[in-house]
Structure formats: structure tokens, C-alpha cells
Amino acid sequence: MLGAGLIGMFYTRALHGNRSRDRVHVLYSRSEQRARECAEAWGVEGWTTDMARAVNDPDTDVVVVGLPNALHKQAVLLAAQAGKAVLCTKPLATSTRDAMEMLEAVEKAGVFHGYLEDLVYNPKMLKTIEAIGKGALGRILWTRSRETHPGPHSAWFWDKAESGGGAIVDLGCHCIELSRAMVGKDVRPMEVMCWADTLVHPIEVEDSAIGLIRYETGAIGQFEVSWCFRGGMDLRDEVSGTEGTVWVNHWLRTGFEMFTTVGQEGYLAEKAEGDRGWLFPVGDELGELGYVAMFTDMLDALDSGSVPLESFYDGYVVNACMEACYRSIGSKGWAPVELPLWRGRAGVEKLSGQRDYDQRHTLIKEERMPDGRIKLILKEKATGSIVEGIR
Amino acid sequence: MLGAGLIGMFYTRALHGNRSRDRVHVLYSRSEQRARECAEAWGVEGWTTDMARAVNDPDTDVVVVGLPNALHKQAVLLAAQAGKAVLCTKPLATSTRDAMEMLEAVEKAGVFHGYLEDLVYNPKMLKTIEAIGKGALGRILWTRSRETHPGPHSAWFWDKAESGGGAIVDLGCHCIELSRAMVGKDVRPMEVMCWADTLVHPIEVEDSAIGLIRYETGAIGQFEVSWCFRGGMDLRDEVSGTEGTVWVNHWLRTGFEMFTTVGQEGYLAEKAEGDRGWLFPVGDELGELGYVAMFTDMLDALDSGSVPLESFYDGYVVNACMEACYRSIGSKGWAPVELPLWRGRAGVEKLSGQRDYDQRHTLIKEERMPDGRIKLILKEKATGSIVEGIR
Amino acid sequence: MLGAGLIGMFYTRALHGNRSRDRVHVLYSRSEQRARECAEAWGVEGWTTDMARAVNDPDTDVVVVGLPNALHKQAVLLAAQAGKAVLCTKPLATSTRDAMEMLEAVEKAGVFHGYLEDLVYNPKMLKTIEAIGKGALGRILWTRSRETHPGPHSAWFWDKAESGGGAIVDLGCHCIELSRAMVGKDVRPMEVMCWADTLVHPIEVEDSAIGLIRYETGAIGQFEVSWCFRGGMDLRDEVSGTEGTVWVNHWLRTGFEMFTTVGQEGYLAEKAEGDRGWLFPVGDELGELGYVAMFTDMLDALDSGSVPLESFYDGYVVNACMEACYRSIGSKGWAPVELPLWRGRAGVEKLSGQRDYDQRHTLIKEERMPDGRIKLILKEKATGSIVEGIR
Amino acid sequence: MLGAGLIGMFYTRALHGNRSRDRVHVLYSRSEQRARECAEAWGVEGWTTDMARAVNDPDTDVVVVGLPNALHKQAVLLAAQAGKAVLCTKPLATSTRDAMEMLEAVEKAGVFHGYLEDLVYNPKMLKTIEAIGKGALGRILWTRSRETHPGPHSAWFWDKAESGGGAIVDLGCHCIELSRAMVGKDVRPMEVMCWADTLVHPIEVEDSAIGLIRYETGAIGQFEVSWCFRGGMDLRDEVSGTEGTVWVNHWLRTGFEMFTTVGQEGYLAEKAEGDRGWLFPVGDELGELGYVAMFTDMLDALDSGSVPLESFYDGYVVNACMEACYRSIGSKGWAPVELPLWRGRAGVEKLSGQRDYDQRHTLIKEERMPDGRIKLILKEKATGSIVEGIR
């Protein structure tokens, strides 16, 4: 385990708790004190401040990268060199170029690689993706992924040199991959329009951003990220298709509502604000964040020699989309997503909805009116004029 | 009452039911049959197919315009000429230029004018606006207004010649004014970024659009409109400020949930899809849509000689924002909102959040950690470097 | 208007705001100071501390009784004597005997009488009752009405001499009438089982109670009332029938959610607890509590000479049910509802559900299984044995 | 694994999926075909129709009883005789006497025993119980546990000879144990009031029941069970204390909402009704039902030689409460819970709430009024009279 921050703790807890036969053997942190203390607190036997030593330790089968973004590349290249399987937290890299280099390194070395995009593995998202695959929503038109909270917990997130960017890099990477998972990961993201600003915090990077990703089918992936949200952590996904809709709330409204006047000593939920009044805890935090299913998929794929749901290739596509976002912010217009490497489908036709009503009309719409009748809106094929009818 | 469509029916029901002393005296429709039938069905004594006659009828104190968009201007100019008070449904006009001309006409004639933007008058929105005014949310950062359904009920909406546009014109006008009401109507909308597409219906105008309005404070007003949504009518507003958040759901989740296997003969809610399974009726439809409070405000303002919450000036600003949306769609970049007439504040400073922690640091963030301690993220004023602390 | 407490204020605001042509002319309160102050604050021209004078005032067309329970009888008898229409707040009386006496007095005097059971008039309840009437839920099996909050706001509620009882009398009366409205007001309540206790407050009367009313059809009306609830006011109704279900939340979850760190100076919602953190305001309080529709129905019925939805007869039935509750608490068993006067149906048959599957079997149940097949549970008519099948 | 019904399938999936090192070695079913087919489908190597052989199989370390209720006793006695650890599904037995006999048998044999009450292990319930333990809700006053659906999926549930009873036995056992877990398992259930009826299905046993359990503290555990609910599975728990409230919805409102017009081929959620319109899937069904945490606790306790959260003793207390329910139904009054064996606390004092306001008054209540003032309701200690004050 490389990294002794909050993400390292969540990963270690998930790994130890999950399949019950996996153990973190050695913990790396840049700070000796932190490495020692966390190793003890999390029940990890060894620790070191030497990254290479942790990677090359003979007990290390899998390198889990939970470090600040700017250190991912070094860690992944070390793992590839050592021929070790490597799982890397999000975002994969701080640039598309680095992401490609890392992807090439692990593929060349022939090592197993997984991209730790946990939110795609959330049980509700897995079921949503399954339902989409079965056609329950028809053709996908729009997705919305929102991740906002009052800001991250470690200093390095706020520091461009270590993070590579603000809320887009921290949270947008989740949203972009969720959008791909819902639209279909083989559908090419074509161009991006993004707004970002630093509205509240005295920092260099953006604390708020909204982006639109246009896919080749015409579908739009909308994301909203912010470090300025008040009220806890707002983690929602929505998707709309020609035949249906899904609304998912992962965090603040999951059927668990508590009112208390007491003020609990201690911790209720990640990024909760306050401990009195109406609170919205999450039953199984690690489960709802997708950690449990993610590590099960990763380790099962590793054991069976198959490809996990999320690999470095996905991380690379996400980096390319984020880079397009920053270009769009700069140009104040749509920016193309530059993907030198694209393994999905090409030339997918755009969505359109032509439904014949009868020989002379296409159907625009039907709706039940207050008086119970069905009203039709039709287009005359010959003239293009729009008429009403009652059925 | 000019207009015998769904909106005419809702307005008439609201007017008759509301203050209980107001009556629609004469109903105008372009179709004789429709005028006659609706007048009878809605309990209106007179009807005509001559718009000028309806306006100039001596029993007419107030002209209510519920016509297709392209006819608003003619009706309003007739009312101004006749010196009659005039209430016009949304959107005010099909162009900013027409909107300005209509505003000038009523102001020059000195007649009372109201812009029938009902959703601002929804009881939840009125309370939200009141709470914002009291400072409950701090400074406003972001608003989201979503209005989507499977498409409108009258043919003219789908026909550019009569409507002037698609989902932006039909629904976006609500969202834009709601955003202004939450950000502050005296804050100038500066520029707009908008995406639109025709994804499902065989029509010329857009059936889906997403827009971002940037205000002078830096606040962003986000809107999502669509005629492709499945599941009923999605009518939600959200607003986020430095000190709080409001989430409003006007339609599908209002604390009223019904499961039925029966399939009710008849009508449950505007734009509901289906009549079996889980359904989400709305208790007081006219109230939730704001009609009741809107007509009360309009008629009370008229009686007392004061200005209603929504006047033609507001309709004109909305038209200007929509026009910027269409320019942005064309240019694929941000487009300025052109407001030859601006009566709000000018030169408002942009939001920023500088909070001193001590003499040497500004506070970036504080958060309670799982172990109960308060973690601080601070910025050293002298060096700009970001450090962590524990309190 | 007799009474200058919270209920008097709500009624006055509803009356003035509603049809816009009704005015409170004279306000009676036992306290001179209160009468004077409230009359001024609510915009009422006259006030008095002499109940008879208020009733007999020539400007008084309708006597509205908003007094402590123990004073209802005196006020109603005065109104009957004066030949004035009378509207009485809930509960009608402090005993079934008094309720009958009051009913007889108004009927004998031939005056209009309305029972101000506002919650039946809540827009969601009116639609629920309409849906039940249309058969959307099939035959009604169970209703649940819950009204709990941290306790009432006036001293007299807590004092048995003035109130006649605790949470059952204050809140149970609502629940009982709501249950009747959902089960069908012509279905006779047969017997009652009730638990009550004084768990929290240092008072003589019950602060918590749960009751079951068994109707002649076999349907059960369950109520839960408490003055010990923390978190605001919990006002929910549920109803379950052979073909459907309705869940209504009137107060804390109506699609309006606010988070604030500010602490608003002032008032957000009746019986809200706290003014920071997540709050759940109600858009239109008077509407959600049913006051608007209630006074409209009452005054329209008065104007047209018809019977309102809720009359003194209903108040009398509620009193009879509450009296059975107290008898059940005493006897620790089911107690019959004693209704010397019953104007509904008699001898209604009990619910039962015999559905033939084929000639030899009745159908107990069918369910879709995980593998997609339909599983049947059948009862052999000849033997009574229960068997499974797959379709 | 004894039993090849739905519960056997859920248990096997949970066991195999969970700690990833546990396997079902042999599957017993009374039907040879079912045993063979299920063993194959669920990936179990061996199967038999001889219960004793399955229990005594040398590969069997733990006997998991997932059989119809009437067979639990035989299976448990076999396991005790064989000296094998035994986990038994709910309810433990069909009578308190049998439950005691089974408890004595496993204790005498010194074998590990677990009561498979899964819903107590639901992640939301575990957190609720933890919050109650920390005092977040103050003293517990009331619990509500509701489990209703359209009826069970196997014929034996409907047949009194195999099940021992209807909805109380099938579902009430969950609710009773959930209530104990919230009130405190060391608080003695004193007496029970229960209503039951057969309202819909042509069966001998009850298809609907409501029960109240009075605990020694005065707290009330309310349960509602039914096989007549329409709309899926209603699985909710609520708990109210002097300082707070928890509302949990396990099934139909967990932040996952789907609308589809398609009608999915296949299975969405246990006991869902319909596959079109608005549907409410559950993300992680096995997790939400508590199976994952339950088997983890059971097997970890077995491995470490400790006592699991739910043992046969708990199953026995539940049986005693259910027996009291049936006695109450018969007598139409409260019935004492007969517990020959009681290992919790005795003589616990009843709840009461005496709070001094000042030397002369006790505080009944305080509430913020619409005008912002704090209103006090006080009781004069000397006279007992109730007065109001403003602060």
C-alpha cells in the first residue's frame, strides 16, 4: 500500500474486510511518523519510507497506489519494472501524456493493471449499468453525475503542484467515468464544454466546475463538481434514455434519516457537516462508495487472469477528457477530446427518433389529457406541417 | 382571456377558484368551435374569435394573454392601445426586440403589466427566495433549474413559426427567471453557454438543451430542459450558497406516493406517464405550479396600484438570455447577454472567500475526521504554500 | 372568532387570505389584553371578552369556535340559540354525551354547522379520498395516521380540566377522522384497542398513545399520537387496499429540503425543532394543513345551503371513538364504540378474498421469481391442501 | 445447508460471496429433484435427501438450517447430537417450549449456535443500534417495525402444519427482534397486545397483524406485518427517543429510483410488483437484508469462540413474544410474555421525565413561536396548575 492518507485507510479497511484472505503487508508513506502510526493503527505488519523497497518487497504481490496524483507515475513505473500487478487510484495521471506512458509501461511489462474508480462499482451503479445493458432505458440521451462537498481533507489536494488541478481533477474524474459507464464505454467522447471558477476558497485551482461531454451518439454527459457545497457530500447520478430514467442518490438520501439533539462524540459519515439536528448517515459506507465490489472485481480478475471492469486504459480516457475540459475553460468554447489511442467503436450513428404514425404522418407525441382523451401531435410527411389529433 | 388551450384552462380555473370575486368575462380563441366549447365548459359567459373585440369589450378590465408565443405581441399592443391592464404568459415574446417594444408600449400607455411566470410563485420557491433574502444560504454560488417532460400537448409548441423555438423557449424561460429570482434579480446576467440538440423527436427545433448563465457575481445559473424525459414531469430547483443549500422537488416527489394495480380511468397529474404501478400525484396542482399565488399577487398589485413580483421588464430580460443561448449554440462558445435596457445593479464585485485563520494564515478548510479531531487546511500568507493542522 | 390562540390566528389568516371576501368582525378572548392585541395584530375591527356579545353581534353571520375544548359546548349552544351558523374546531366536545347534545342543538335550531377537521381537507388527502372512491386501491384494509410532535404550545392542552385529555384528544381526533375518511365514513367503527402512557412529561394526561379501530368491514384504522416526538412534526398518513397503497407525508418530507449554517432569525414552520443544519420547511403551511380547502368548503356549503364534508355529526362519531379508546385503556382490552346515533350503513359484510384459479383450485398468490418464472400458490378446494405451481 | 428454497439460495449466495473462503459442501432437500437441481445451480458439490447424513457428513463443520419452521427442531437436535455448530433461520421454533428445548440441547452439547435473524444485521440497523448505544436518541420510547409484502413464495408458509402460523410467524419474528435490539435486549418484554385477521387470502392463518409489546421501561415496540401489501416489499423501521428519532427504509426508498417503459425480462428485486413504470430496486440486496454482515458475524464468532450478536436465546425470547401475541388475539386483551428463562435485567425503572425549570416550577415544554419568542409551559410544583411563560 503506497499512501497513508484517508484513501489508504479506506483501501486497507476494504481489503482486510472484504475477501478476508487479503492482507496489506507493507505500507509506504513519505513521512516516517505517518507510516509507523498508520501501519500500527490499520494492522499492517511492515512500513517504509522508501517507495522502491515497498514495491520490490518479495511479500508484495500487488502494488496499490494511493498517493497524491503527481506521484502515481513514478509508482506505476516502479511496479511495471518490478513485474508486479498494480492498482492505481484516480485520477490515473496528471496529464494524458503521462497516462498513456503508464498504460504503455504496464502493457509492455505484461502486468495486471486496475484503475481504482470506485464509484462505478457502487452497487446501485452496477445495477443501473446492468439495466441499461438490458435496454431498460432505451437509447441513452443524458447523464448527470454530481459530486460536491465542502472540500478535501488533505493539503495536497489544494496544491496544484501535487494534484494537477482542483475539483475537476479530484471529483470530475469520477463523474466522467460514470458518464462513460452509463453512455457505453465503447462510445467515443467527442468534445467537451466546461466552466470552472474559484468562488470561495483562497486557492489557485478551481473549486467549482460544470462540464458537458458530447458523445458520438449525441448523448450528453453532464458533470457538476464543487468544493463549496454545504450540507455534507452530495453524490448523485441520473441517467435518462428514450425509454426510461434512473435517479441514484448515494449519500444524503439513502433511506436512513436521524434526528438527534445530543451531538455524537465522533464520526458519523465522511464529510458530514454537523452532528445535531437531522442527519443522513449511510448504512454501509465502504459498500456505497464501491470499495467492496471494486476490490472483489480487481482481485478476482487478477486471480483468474481476466481484465477488470476498470483498467488503466479507462484512466487514460478520463485524463483525456479532463484535459479537454481545461482547454475548453481556456478557449471559452467547445474543445475536442484528443484520444491518440481509441479502442472503442468508431463512426457510431447519431441518435434520432423517427416513428411513423401512419403512411402520411410521423408521430411526434401522444399524451393523455385531463378529460381522459389521448392527444396526438403528428407531422405530415409531405408538407412538414404539424397537426393535432385525438384518439 | 385570450387563448383556449391548456394554459387558458389552468388560468381560468385559477382565476375563478382563487380570490372568488374574479371572473373571466369573454374568451377569445382563433377557432370558433373551440371558443364556444371552452367558454361553456369553463363557465365563461361570452366568447369571440375577434381578438380586438375581446380586448375592447367594456366588461374587460384585464387582458390575460394565454396565446401561442407569436401572437403575444399583437395582443399586448392591442391592450396597451385600449388602456387595459395586461397579463402575458411566458415567454413574453419571440425576440428581445419584440419584448422591448411590448415593454415600451405598456409603459408609455401607463397600463398595469404582469409577466405570468408562475413557477417563481410556487410556495416552495417563494419561501426559498425569502430564505435567501434573509441570508440563510450566504452568498449564492449556483442554481439549478430542471424542467423536463415528454413534450408539450399542443401542436404549435412544436412548430417554430408559432413558438419561436423548442424546449429553451417553452421551458428554459421558466428556468432562467427562477435562476434570476434565486441569484437576485438585480444581479446582471453577463454571458451564456448553451448546448442544444434534437435527439428524439422528428422536429426542427431543439428537444433538449442545457445552459449556463454566468452572473456578474460569478454565480452560475444552470438549466436543463427537455421534451424527451420519461417518467412524468421532472420539475426541480436547487440552489447552493456559501452557507447553505436548498433542494426543491415540485412534482414527482412531494410526499405523495401511490401504488395501484387498477389503472384509473382519467387524469391524475399533468404530464404523468401511465396510470398503474407507483404514481406520484401532486396534492394541489394549481398551487404547486404557482398559479394561485401568481394571480393573487397580480390582482392585488393591480388593485393597490403597486408593481407585481414579475413584470414585462422581467420577461424582456428572460428573452435576452434566451437569445444569448441561441447565439451560443451557433458559435459553440460563450455568448454575451445583450441588455440595451438594464435596471439592476452594475459593477457588482465577484464572489471571493478570504477568511483569515491567524495573522500568518488564511483558512482554506476545516473538517471533522473519523477519529474526531478537526483537521485544518491553511495557506501561509507569506509563501502561498498549503499546510495541514489539527485542532 | 371565538379564541385568540394559535388556532384562532391560523383560522383568521386562512379566512382573510382565502376567498378574499370574508372578514372576521369581532374577536372574543377570555383575556382583555389578548383580545385587544390579537384583534389589532390580525386586522380584526372589534373585540370583546363577552362571548355572548360576540355571538349575538349583528355583524356576526358565522360563529367560529377556536376555544379550549371545555368551552366548545357553551359557545355552540349560544350560537344555536342565536340562530347563527357555527363552525367548531376539533375535537367537537370533551364527551360523547356533550357532542350529541351539541349536534341536537344545532339540528333543532336549523343552523348550519361545520366540524373544523382541517387535515381531512389537506389537498393530498382530498386526492387520496378521491382515488379510493374511484377504486384505485381496491377494498381498504388498513389505514395509518400518525401525528406526533414535541407537545402543544398552549398551557390549556396540558391541563385535563380544560382539554378533557392528552395526546388522544389533541391529535387522535384528527387521526380517527382521517381513518374514517379513508375507510369510508359510512362504515361503522365497531371496537377499539388503545394503549396510552405518560412517558416523558410531568403531566396527568397521556403524552403517547397508539390505537386500533376495527371497522365493520374488518379494516383497521391505526393511529399513533405523541407529544414526545423529536425532530419537528411528524404528520403522515398511509392506506393500504387490496389493489394499492398510498403514502402521504404532509410535513417533514414534502420535496423541500434546506441546509443552513446561519440560524434564521425567526420562524420557519410550525413545531420545527432548531434552525440550523438540514431543515424541512413546508411550502404552503395553511394549504398543507387543509385550512384553505376547509374554509372554502365550509363557506361555499353555507352559501349554497348544502352540507359540508365535515359536520357536527362527524365530530360526534370521533368523540365516541375517543371515549372507546379511554375505556380500552382502562380495561386493557378491546372496547366497543358506543354510537347511540348511527347514520351510516349497517350490516356491511366483512372483507374476504376468494379468487378461483380453476375449477379445482383457489388462487392464494402469484409471484415472479428470480429466474423469471411465475410461481403460483394454490389451494385445492376439495382437500384444503396448499400446493405450488409454475406458470 | 438444510433447505433448498429461496432462503437456502440467499444463504448459499451470501456464504459463497462473503468471506470467500466458506463453502456449502452438501445440500439437503426433502425432494431429490430439488436437491440435485439446486446443488448444481448454486455450485454445491454434494446433495442428499437424508437430513442426518447431511448433518453427520465429515465435511460438515456447520449445519445451516433453512427449512420450513416445523423441521427446525429435528435439524437442531441432530446437529447438537453430532456436536456440530448450528445456525438456524427464523423463527427458531413453532412454540416457546420447543425453542427452550432446542436452546437447552445446544447449550448442553456445548456447540456454537446462531439465530439467523438477518434484519438486525442490516447495515442501517447496526448503525442505528450503535447510535442508540451512544445515547444519540436519549431513552427509547417507541419503535416501529413494518414488514409487509404480497405474501410468501413457498406453499409451506401458507400451511399452518408446516409454518406454525401466518404473517406473525413469518414476519413478526423479525419485527420483534428488531424492536428488542432497539429498546435494548436486556430490557424485559412484559406484555403484548395483538390484533390479527385474515382479510384477503383464502387461508386459515392470519394474513395481517399489528402488535404492541410493552417493555419494562414503558417503551412500546410496535409491529405491523401483512401478506396483503401492494407495491412490493415495505420494510421500514423507526425509533423514537427522548432526544431523537431514526427513520429507516430498507427497501422501497433507498435512493435508487428507476422509470422504464420496457418491462425487463427477468428479476429486479425480491417481491417487486411489476416491471414497468416507476420501480425501486435495491443496490445490494444481500447487504440490505443483512445476510453479508450476519454470516460474517456468525463465522467470525465461531472462529474466535465468542458469542454472535444473535443466539438461540434470542430466538427463544422471540418465540415467547409471538406466543403472547396469539394469546392476546384469543383473549382480546393484553397478554403477559411468559419467559421461564430470562437472562436480562430485572426491575428496571419506568421512564419518566421530570425536569426542573426553577425552584417553583417543572418544565413541561418550550417552543419557538411564529413571532420568534420562546414560549414555556410550566407546572407549579406547589399547586400542580399549568401556566405559560415567555422567554
CSV table of N, CA and C in Angstrom, one decimal, chain A residues 256 258 264-265 267-268 283, chain D residues 123-137 181-182:
chain,number,residue,atom,x,y,z
A,256,PHE,N,-32.1,6.5,5.2
A,256,PHE,CA,-31.6,6.4,6.6
A,256,PHE,C,-31.5,7.9,7.1
A,258,MET,N,-31.8,10.5,10.6
A,258,MET,CA,-31.7,10.5,12.0
A,258,MET,C,-31.8,12.0,12.5
A,264,GLN,N,-23.3,13.7,18.7
A,264,GLN,CA,-22.5,12.5,19.0
A,264,GLN,C,-21.0,12.8,19.1
A,265,GLU,N,-20.4,12.3,20.0
A,265,GLU,CA,-19.0,12.4,20.1
A,265,GLU,C,-18.5,11.5,19.0
A,267,TYR,N,-17.6,10.4,14.8
A,267,TYR,CA,-17.7,10.4,13.4
A,267,TYR,C,-19.0,9.7,12.9
A,268,LEU,N,-19.7,10.3,12.0
A,268,LEU,CA,-20.9,9.7,11.5
A,268,LEU,C,-20.8,9.2,10.1
A,283,GLY,N,-25.6,3.6,5.6
A,283,GLY,CA,-25.5,2.3,6.3
A,283,GLY,C,-24.1,1.7,6.1
D,123,PRO,N,-27.0,-3.1,7.5
D,123,PRO,CA,-26.0,-2.0,7.9
D,123,PRO,C,-26.7,-0.8,8.6
D,124,LYS,N,-27.9,-0.4,8.1
D,124,LYS,CA,-28.5,0.7,8.7
D,124,LYS,C,-28.9,0.4,10.1
D,125,MET,N,-29.4,-0.8,10.4
D,125,MET,CA,-29.8,-1.2,11.7
D,125,MET,C,-28.6,-1.3,12.6
D,126,LEU,N,-27.5,-1.8,12.2
D,126,LEU,CA,-26.3,-1.9,13.0
D,126,LEU,C,-25.9,-0.5,13.4
D,127,LYS,N,-25.9,0.5,12.5
D,127,LYS,CA,-25.6,1.8,12.8
D,127,LYS,C,-26.6,2.5,13.7
D,128,THR,N,-27.9,2.2,13.5
D,128,THR,CA,-28.9,2.7,14.4
D,128,THR,C,-28.7,2.2,15.8
D,129,ILE,N,-28.4,0.9,16.0
D,129,ILE,CA,-28.2,0.3,17.3
D,129,ILE,C,-27.0,0.9,17.9
D,130,GLU,N,-25.9,1.2,17.1
D,130,GLU,CA,-24.7,1.8,17.7
D,130,GLU,C,-25.0,3.2,18.1
D,131,ALA,N,-25.8,4.0,17.3
D,131,ALA,CA,-26.2,5.3,17.7
D,131,ALA,C,-27.0,5.3,19.0
D,132,ILE,N,-27.9,4.4,19.1
D,132,ILE,CA,-28.7,4.3,20.3
D,132,ILE,C,-27.8,4.0,21.5
D,133,GLY,N,-26.9,3.1,21.3
D,133,GLY,CA,-25.9,2.8,22.4
D,133,GLY,C,-25.1,4.0,22.8
D,134,LYS,N,-24.8,4.9,21.9
D,134,LYS,CA,-24.0,6.1,22.2
D,134,LYS,C,-24.9,7.1,22.9
D,135,GLY,N,-26.2,6.9,22.9
D,135,GLY,CA,-27.1,7.9,23.5
D,135,GLY,C,-27.7,8.9,22.6
D,136,ALA,N,-27.5,8.7,21.3
D,136,ALA,CA,-27.9,9.8,20.3
D,136,ALA,C,-29.4,10.0,20.4
D,137,LEU,N,-30.2,9.0,20.8
D,137,LEU,CA,-31.6,9.2,20.8
D,137,LEU,C,-32.2,9.4,22.2
D,181,ALA,N,-33.8,-5.2,19.8
D,181,ALA,CA,-32.4,-4.7,19.5
D,181,ALA,C,-32.4,-3.1,19.7
D,182,MET,N,-33.5,-2.5,19.4
D,182,MET,CA,-33.5,-1.0,19.6
D,182,MET,C,-33.8,-0.6,21.0
